[in-house]
PDB file of C-alpha atoms in Angstrom:
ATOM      1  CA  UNK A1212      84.054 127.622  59.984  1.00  0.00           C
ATOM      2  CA  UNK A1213      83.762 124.679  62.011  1.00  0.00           C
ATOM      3  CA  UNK A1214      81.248 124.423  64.466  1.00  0.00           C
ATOM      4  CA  UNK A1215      82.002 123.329  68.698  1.00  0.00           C
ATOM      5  CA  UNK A1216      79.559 120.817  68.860  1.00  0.00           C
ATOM      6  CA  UNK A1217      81.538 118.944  65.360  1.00  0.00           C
ATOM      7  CA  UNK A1218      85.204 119.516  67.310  1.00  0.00           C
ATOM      8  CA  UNK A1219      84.155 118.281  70.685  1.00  0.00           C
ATOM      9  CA  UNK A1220      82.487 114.915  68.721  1.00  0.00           C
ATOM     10  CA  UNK A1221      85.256 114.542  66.258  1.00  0.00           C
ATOM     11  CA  UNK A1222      83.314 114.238  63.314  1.00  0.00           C
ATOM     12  CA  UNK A1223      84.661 114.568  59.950  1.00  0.00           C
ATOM     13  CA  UNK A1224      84.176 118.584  58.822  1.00  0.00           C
ATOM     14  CA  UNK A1225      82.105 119.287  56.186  1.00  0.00           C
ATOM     15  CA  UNK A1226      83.344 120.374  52.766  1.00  0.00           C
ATOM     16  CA  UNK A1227      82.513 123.936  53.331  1.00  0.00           C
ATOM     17  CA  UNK A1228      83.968 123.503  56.861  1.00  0.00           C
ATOM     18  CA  UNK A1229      87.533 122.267  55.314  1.00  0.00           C
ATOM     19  CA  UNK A1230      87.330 125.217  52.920  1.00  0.00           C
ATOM     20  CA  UNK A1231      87.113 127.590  55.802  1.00  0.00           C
ATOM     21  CA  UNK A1232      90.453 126.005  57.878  1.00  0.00           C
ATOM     22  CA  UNK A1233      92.101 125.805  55.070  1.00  0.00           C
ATOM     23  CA  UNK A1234      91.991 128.927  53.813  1.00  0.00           C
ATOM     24  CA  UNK A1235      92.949 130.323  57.229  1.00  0.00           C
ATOM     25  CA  UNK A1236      95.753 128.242  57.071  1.00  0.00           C
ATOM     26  CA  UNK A1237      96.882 130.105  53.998  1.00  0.00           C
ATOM     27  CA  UNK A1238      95.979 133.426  55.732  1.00  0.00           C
ATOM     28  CA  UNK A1239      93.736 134.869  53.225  1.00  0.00           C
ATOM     29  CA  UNK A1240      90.223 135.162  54.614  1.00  0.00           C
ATOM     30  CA  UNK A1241      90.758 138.483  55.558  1.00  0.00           C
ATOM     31  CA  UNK A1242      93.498 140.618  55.867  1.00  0.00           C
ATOM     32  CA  UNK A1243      95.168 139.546  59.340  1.00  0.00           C
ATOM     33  CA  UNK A1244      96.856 141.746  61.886  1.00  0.00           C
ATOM     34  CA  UNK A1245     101.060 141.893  61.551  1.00  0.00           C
ATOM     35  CA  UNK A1246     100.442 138.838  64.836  1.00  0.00           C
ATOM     36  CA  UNK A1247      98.354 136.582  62.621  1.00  0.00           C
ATOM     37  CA  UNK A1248     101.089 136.418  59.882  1.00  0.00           C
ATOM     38  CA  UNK A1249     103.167 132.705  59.892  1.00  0.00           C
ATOM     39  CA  UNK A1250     106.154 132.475  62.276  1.00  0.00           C
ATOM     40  CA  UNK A1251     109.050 131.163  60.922  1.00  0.00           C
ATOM     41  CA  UNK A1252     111.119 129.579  63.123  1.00  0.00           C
ATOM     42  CA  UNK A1253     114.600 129.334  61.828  1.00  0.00           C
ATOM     43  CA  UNK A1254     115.930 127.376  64.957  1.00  0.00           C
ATOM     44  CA  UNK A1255     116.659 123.718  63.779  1.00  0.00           C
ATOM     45  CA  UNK A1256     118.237 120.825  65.664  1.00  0.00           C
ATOM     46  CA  UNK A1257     121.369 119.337  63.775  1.00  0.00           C
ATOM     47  CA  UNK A1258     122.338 117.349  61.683  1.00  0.00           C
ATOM     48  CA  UNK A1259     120.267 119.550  59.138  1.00  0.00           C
ATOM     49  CA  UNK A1260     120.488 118.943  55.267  1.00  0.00           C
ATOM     50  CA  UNK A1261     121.909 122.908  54.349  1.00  0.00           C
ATOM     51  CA  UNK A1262     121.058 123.853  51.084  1.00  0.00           C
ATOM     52  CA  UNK A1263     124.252 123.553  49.128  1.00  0.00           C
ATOM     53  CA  UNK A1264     124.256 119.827  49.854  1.00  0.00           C
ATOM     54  CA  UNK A1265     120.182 119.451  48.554  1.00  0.00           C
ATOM     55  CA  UNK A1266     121.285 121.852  45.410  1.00  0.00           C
ATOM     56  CA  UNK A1267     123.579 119.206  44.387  1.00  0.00           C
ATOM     57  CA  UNK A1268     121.009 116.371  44.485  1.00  0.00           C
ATOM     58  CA  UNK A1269     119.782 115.535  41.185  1.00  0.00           C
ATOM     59  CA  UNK A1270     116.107 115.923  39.806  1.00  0.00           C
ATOM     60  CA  UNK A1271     115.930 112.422  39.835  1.00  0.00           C
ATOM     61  CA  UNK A1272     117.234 111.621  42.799  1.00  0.00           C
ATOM     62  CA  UNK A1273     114.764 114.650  44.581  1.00  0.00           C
ATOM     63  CA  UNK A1274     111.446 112.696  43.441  1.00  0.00           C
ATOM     64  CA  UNK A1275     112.130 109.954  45.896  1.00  0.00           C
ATOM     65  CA  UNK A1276     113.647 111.354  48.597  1.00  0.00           C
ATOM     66  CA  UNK A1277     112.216 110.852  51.719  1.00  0.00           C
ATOM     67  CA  UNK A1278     113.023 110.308  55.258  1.00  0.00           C
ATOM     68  CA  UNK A1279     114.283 106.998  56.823  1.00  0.00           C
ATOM     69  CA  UNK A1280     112.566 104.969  58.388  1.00  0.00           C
ATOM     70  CA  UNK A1281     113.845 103.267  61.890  1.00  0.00           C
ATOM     71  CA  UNK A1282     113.684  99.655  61.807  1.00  0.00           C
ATOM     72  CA  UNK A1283     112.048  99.654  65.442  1.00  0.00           C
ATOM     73  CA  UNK A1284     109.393 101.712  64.178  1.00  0.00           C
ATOM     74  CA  UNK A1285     108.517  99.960  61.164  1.00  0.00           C
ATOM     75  CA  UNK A1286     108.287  96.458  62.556  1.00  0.00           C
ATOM     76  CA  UNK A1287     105.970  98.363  65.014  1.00  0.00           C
ATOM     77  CA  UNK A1288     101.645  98.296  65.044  1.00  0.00           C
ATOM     78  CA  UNK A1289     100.915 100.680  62.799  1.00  0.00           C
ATOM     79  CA  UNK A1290      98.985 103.623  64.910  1.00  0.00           C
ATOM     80  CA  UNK A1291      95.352 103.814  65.228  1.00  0.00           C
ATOM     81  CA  UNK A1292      93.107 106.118  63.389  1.00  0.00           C
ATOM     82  CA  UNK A1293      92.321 108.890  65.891  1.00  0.00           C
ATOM     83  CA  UNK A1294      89.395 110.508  63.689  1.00  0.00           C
ATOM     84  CA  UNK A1295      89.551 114.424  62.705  1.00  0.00           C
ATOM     85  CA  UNK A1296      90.685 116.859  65.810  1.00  0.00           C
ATOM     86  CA  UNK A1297      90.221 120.413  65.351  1.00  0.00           C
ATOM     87  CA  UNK A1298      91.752 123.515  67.020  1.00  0.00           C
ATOM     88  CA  UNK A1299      89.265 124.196  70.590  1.00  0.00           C
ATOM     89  CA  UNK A1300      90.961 127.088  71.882  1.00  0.00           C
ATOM     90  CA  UNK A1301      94.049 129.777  71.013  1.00  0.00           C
ATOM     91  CA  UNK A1302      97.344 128.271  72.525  1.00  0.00           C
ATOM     92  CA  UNK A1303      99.915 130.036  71.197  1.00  0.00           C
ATOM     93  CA  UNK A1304     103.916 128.885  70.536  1.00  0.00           C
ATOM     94  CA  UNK A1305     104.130 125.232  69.022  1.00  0.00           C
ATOM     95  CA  UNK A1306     103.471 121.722  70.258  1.00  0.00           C
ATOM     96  CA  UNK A1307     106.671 119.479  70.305  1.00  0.00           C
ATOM     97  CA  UNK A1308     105.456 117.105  67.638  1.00  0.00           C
ATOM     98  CA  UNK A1309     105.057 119.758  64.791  1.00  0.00           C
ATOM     99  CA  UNK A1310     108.374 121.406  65.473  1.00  0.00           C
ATOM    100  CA  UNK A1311     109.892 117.785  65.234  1.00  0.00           C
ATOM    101  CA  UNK A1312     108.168 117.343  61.776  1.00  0.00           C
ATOM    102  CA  UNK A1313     109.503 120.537  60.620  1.00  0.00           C
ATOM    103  CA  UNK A1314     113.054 119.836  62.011  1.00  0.00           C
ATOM    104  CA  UNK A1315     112.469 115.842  60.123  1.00  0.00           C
ATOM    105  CA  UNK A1316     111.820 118.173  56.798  1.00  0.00           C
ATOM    106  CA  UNK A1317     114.571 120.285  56.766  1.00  0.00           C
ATOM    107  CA  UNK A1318     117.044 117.339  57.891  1.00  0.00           C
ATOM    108  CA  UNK A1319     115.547 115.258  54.415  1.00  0.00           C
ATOM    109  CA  UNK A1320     115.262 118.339  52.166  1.00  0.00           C
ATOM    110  CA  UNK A1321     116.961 121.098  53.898  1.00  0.00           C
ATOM    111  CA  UNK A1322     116.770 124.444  55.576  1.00  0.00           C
ATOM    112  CA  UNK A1323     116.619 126.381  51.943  1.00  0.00           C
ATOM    113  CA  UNK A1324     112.888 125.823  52.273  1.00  0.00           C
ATOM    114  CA  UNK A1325     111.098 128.240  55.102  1.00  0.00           C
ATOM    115  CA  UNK A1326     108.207 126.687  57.028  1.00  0.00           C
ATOM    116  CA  UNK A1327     105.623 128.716  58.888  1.00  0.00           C
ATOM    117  CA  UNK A1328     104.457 126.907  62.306  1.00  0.00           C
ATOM    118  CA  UNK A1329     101.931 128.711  64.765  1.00  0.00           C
ATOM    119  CA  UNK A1330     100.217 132.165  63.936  1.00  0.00           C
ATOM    120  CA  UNK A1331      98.418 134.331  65.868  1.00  0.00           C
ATOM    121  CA  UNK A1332      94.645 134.116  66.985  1.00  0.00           C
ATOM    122  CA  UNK A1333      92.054 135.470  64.494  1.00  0.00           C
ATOM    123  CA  UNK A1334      88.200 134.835  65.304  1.00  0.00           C
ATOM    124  CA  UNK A1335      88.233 131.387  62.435  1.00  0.00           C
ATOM    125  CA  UNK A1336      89.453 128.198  62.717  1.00  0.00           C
ATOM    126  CA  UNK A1337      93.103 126.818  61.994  1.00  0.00           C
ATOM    127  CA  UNK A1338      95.331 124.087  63.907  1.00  0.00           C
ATOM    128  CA  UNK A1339      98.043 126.639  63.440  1.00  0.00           C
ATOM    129  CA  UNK A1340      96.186 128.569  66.258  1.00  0.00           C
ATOM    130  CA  UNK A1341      97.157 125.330  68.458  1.00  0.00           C
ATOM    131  CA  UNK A1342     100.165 124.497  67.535  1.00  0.00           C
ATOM    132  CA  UNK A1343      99.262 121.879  65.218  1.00  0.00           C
ATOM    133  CA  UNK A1344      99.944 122.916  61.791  1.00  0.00           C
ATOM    134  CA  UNK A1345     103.130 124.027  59.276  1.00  0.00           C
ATOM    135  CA  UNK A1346     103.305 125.363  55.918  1.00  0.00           C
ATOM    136  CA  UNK A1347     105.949 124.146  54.091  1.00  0.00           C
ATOM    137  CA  UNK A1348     106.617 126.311  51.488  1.00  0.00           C
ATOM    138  CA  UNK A1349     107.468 124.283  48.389  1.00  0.00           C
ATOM    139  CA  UNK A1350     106.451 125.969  45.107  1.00  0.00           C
ATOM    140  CA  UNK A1351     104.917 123.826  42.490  1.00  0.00           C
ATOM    141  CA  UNK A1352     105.986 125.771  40.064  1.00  0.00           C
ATOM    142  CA  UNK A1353     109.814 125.426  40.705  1.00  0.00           C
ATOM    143  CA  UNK A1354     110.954 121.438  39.549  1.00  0.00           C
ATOM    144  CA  UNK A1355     113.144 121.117  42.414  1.00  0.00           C
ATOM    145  CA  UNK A1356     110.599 122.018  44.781  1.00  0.00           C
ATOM    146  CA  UNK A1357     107.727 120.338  43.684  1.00  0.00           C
ATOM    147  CA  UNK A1358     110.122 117.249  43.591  1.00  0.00           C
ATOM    148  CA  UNK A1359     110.022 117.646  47.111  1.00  0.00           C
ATOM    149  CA  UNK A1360     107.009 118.532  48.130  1.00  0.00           C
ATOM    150  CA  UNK A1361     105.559 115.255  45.350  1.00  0.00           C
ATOM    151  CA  UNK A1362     108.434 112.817  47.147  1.00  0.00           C
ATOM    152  CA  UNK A1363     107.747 114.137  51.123  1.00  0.00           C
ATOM    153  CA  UNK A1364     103.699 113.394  50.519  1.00  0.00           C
ATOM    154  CA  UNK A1365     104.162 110.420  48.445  1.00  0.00           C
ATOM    155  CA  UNK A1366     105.648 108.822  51.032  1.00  0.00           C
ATOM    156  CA  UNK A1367     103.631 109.721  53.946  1.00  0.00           C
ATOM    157  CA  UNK A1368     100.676 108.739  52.168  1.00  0.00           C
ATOM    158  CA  UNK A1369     101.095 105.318  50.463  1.00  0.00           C
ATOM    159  CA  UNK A1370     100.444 102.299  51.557  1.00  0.00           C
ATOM    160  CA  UNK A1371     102.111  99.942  54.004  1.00  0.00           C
ATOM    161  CA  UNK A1372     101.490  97.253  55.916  1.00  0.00           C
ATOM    162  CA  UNK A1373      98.098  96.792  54.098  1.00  0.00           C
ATOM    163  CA  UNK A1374      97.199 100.510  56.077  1.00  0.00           C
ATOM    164  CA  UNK A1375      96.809 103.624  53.604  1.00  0.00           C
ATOM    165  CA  UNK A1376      99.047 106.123  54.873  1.00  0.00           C
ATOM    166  CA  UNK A1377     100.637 104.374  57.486  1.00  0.00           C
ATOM    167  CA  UNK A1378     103.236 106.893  58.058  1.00  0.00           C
ATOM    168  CA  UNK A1379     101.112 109.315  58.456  1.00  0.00           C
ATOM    169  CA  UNK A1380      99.233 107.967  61.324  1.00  0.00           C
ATOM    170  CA  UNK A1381     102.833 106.760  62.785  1.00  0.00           C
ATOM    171  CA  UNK A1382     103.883 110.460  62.770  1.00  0.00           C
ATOM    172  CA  UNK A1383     100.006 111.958  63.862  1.00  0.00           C
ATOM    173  CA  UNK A1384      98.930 113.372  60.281  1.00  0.00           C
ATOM    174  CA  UNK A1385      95.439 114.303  60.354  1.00  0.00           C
ATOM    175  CA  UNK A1386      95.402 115.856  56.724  1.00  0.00           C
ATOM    176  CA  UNK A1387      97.569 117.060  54.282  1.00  0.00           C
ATOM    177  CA  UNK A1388      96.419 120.115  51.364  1.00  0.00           C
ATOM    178  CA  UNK A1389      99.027 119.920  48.584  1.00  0.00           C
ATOM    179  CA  UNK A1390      98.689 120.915  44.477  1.00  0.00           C
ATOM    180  CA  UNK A1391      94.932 121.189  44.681  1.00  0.00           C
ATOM    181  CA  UNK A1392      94.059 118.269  46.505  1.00  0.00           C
ATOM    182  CA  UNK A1393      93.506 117.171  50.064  1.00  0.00           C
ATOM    183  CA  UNK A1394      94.227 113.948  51.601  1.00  0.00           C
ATOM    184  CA  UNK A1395      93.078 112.728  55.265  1.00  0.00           C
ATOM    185  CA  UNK A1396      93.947 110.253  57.582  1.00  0.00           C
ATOM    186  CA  UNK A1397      90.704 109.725  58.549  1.00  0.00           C
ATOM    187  CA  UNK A1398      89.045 109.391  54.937  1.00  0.00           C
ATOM    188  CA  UNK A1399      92.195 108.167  53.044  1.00  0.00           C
ATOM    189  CA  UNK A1400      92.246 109.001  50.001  1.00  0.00           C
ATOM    190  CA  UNK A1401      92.772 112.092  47.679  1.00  0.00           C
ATOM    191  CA  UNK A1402      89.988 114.371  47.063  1.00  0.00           C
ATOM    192  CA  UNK A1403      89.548 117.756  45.369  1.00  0.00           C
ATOM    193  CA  UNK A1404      90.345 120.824  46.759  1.00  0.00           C
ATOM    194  CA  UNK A1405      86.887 122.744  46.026  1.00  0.00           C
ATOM    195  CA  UNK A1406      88.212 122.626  42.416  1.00  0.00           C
ATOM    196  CA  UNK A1407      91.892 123.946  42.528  1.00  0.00           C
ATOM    197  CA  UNK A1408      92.749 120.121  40.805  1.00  0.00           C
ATOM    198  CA  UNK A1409      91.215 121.316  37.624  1.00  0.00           C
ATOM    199  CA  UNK A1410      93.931 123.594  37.560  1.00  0.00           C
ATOM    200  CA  UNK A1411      93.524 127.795  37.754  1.00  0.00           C
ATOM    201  CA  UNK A1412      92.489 129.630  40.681  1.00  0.00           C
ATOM    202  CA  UNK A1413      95.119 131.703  43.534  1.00  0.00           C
ATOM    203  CA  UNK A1414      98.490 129.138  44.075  1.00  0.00           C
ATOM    204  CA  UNK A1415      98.228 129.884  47.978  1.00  0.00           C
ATOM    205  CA  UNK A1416      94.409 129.442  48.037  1.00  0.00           C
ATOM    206  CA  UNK A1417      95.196 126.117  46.330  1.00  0.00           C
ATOM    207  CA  UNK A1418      98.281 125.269  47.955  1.00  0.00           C
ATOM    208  CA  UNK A1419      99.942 124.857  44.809  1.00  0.00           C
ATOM    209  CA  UNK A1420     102.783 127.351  46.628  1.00  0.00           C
ATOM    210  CA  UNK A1421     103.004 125.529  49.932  1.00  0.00           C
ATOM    211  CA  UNK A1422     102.578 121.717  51.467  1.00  0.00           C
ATOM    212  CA  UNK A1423      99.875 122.426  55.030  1.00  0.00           C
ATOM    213  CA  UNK A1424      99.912 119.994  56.849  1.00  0.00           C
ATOM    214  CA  UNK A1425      98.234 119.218  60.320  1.00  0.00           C
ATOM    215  CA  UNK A1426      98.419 117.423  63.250  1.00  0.00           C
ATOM    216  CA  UNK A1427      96.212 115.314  65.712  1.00  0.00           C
ATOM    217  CA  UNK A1428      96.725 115.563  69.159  1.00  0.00           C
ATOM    218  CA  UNK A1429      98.758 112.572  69.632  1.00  0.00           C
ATOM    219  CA  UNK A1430     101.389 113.646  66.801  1.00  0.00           C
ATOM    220  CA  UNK A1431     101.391 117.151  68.389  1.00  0.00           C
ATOM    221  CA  UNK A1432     102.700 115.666  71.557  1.00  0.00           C
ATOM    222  CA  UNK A1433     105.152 112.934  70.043  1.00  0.00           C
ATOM    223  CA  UNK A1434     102.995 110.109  71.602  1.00  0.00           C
ATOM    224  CA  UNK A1435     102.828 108.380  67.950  1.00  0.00           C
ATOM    225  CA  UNK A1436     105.178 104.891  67.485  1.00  0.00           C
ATOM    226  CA  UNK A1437     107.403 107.695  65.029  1.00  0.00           C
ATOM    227  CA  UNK A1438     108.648 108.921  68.381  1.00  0.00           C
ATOM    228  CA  UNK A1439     108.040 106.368  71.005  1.00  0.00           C
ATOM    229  CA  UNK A1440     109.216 102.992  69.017  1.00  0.00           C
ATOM    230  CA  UNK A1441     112.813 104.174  68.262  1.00  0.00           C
TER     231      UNK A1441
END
């Protein structure tokens, strides 16, 4: 569990610290209350991608799939790195930001996919207590959506501009827990997931089941150049 002091200072969690979110994210440090279980919002602004139109997009085609990017956002400065920003304090519903990014996912890939936003409050840690977080719940184990889940976090995570994960920072990605692996804006890079890469162990404990994905502050709110350079 993280600790106050770490949150209020911004420094980077420790591993045992990123175990602990994480697995709340997932929901499986204890057994939660009926509140604490994701909320799936099925509200989602148009145009939307519906799933007939992604089920006739080939394999192929899937891998690379991503979103586009708006020409007055990519000539932009590519956003700052705002350190790691853990949840403070219970606010419950969603911040704007994350239910854009789940609205920018199901408009690239579709609404067949659920995604679980804010949960209730437990007594751990978890920027879906804030707000700040979604599960996107891409199996690895099903081709088609591991295709998206590979193509969606391939793209937010390369390179451009000379910046690792420049679209991440442009859209307020803090971190990212997909397959096994964990990647954050703040340390880029991809790192082990307390040994789900090696393969074995639970598919939600090791995300291998679902994409998590949270926010900073400043991509909770929209105030990233994703949403104020267009």
């Amino acid at each position: 569990m993280f600790t106050k002091p770490h949150l209020r200072q911004q420094v980077a969690p420790s591993a045992k610290a990123l175990l602990g979110a994480a697995l709340a994210t997932a929901g499986i440090l204890a057994p939660a209350p009926a509140q604490a279980a994701p909320l799936v919002d099925t509200a989602v602004a148009a145009p939307a991608r519906s799933p007939r139109e992604i089920a006739a997009v080939p394999l192929r085609q899937l891998r690379v799939l991503a979103p586009s990017t708006p020409k007055s956002v990519a000539r932009a400065r590519v956003d700052r790195d705002r350190g790691y920003q853990g949840e403070r304090s219970c606010r419950r519903g969603n911040r704007p930001g994350t239910v854009a990014l789940r609205n920018l996912l199901w408009k690239t890939y579709s609404t067949s996919v659920p995604i679980g936003l804010s949960r209730g409050c437990r007594g751990d840690t978890s920027e879906h207590y804030d707000g700040r977080a979604l599960d996107w719940m891409v199996n690895s184990a099903n081709p088609r959506e591991a295709a998206m889940g590979d193509a969606f976090v391939d793209w937010v995570t390369k390179e451009h501009h000379d910046v690792p994960g420049a679209k991440a920072r442009r859209l307020g990605i803090m971190y990212i827990i997909w397959r096994g692996r964990m990647w954050r804006s703040y340390r880029p890079g991809w790192t082990d997931y307390q040994g789900c890469s090696r393969g074995g162990g639970d598919p939600t404990r090791c995300h291998r089941d679902h994409v998590h994905i949270s926010l900073n502050w400043a991509g909770a709110y929209k105030r990233t150049s994703w949403y104020t350079k267009r």
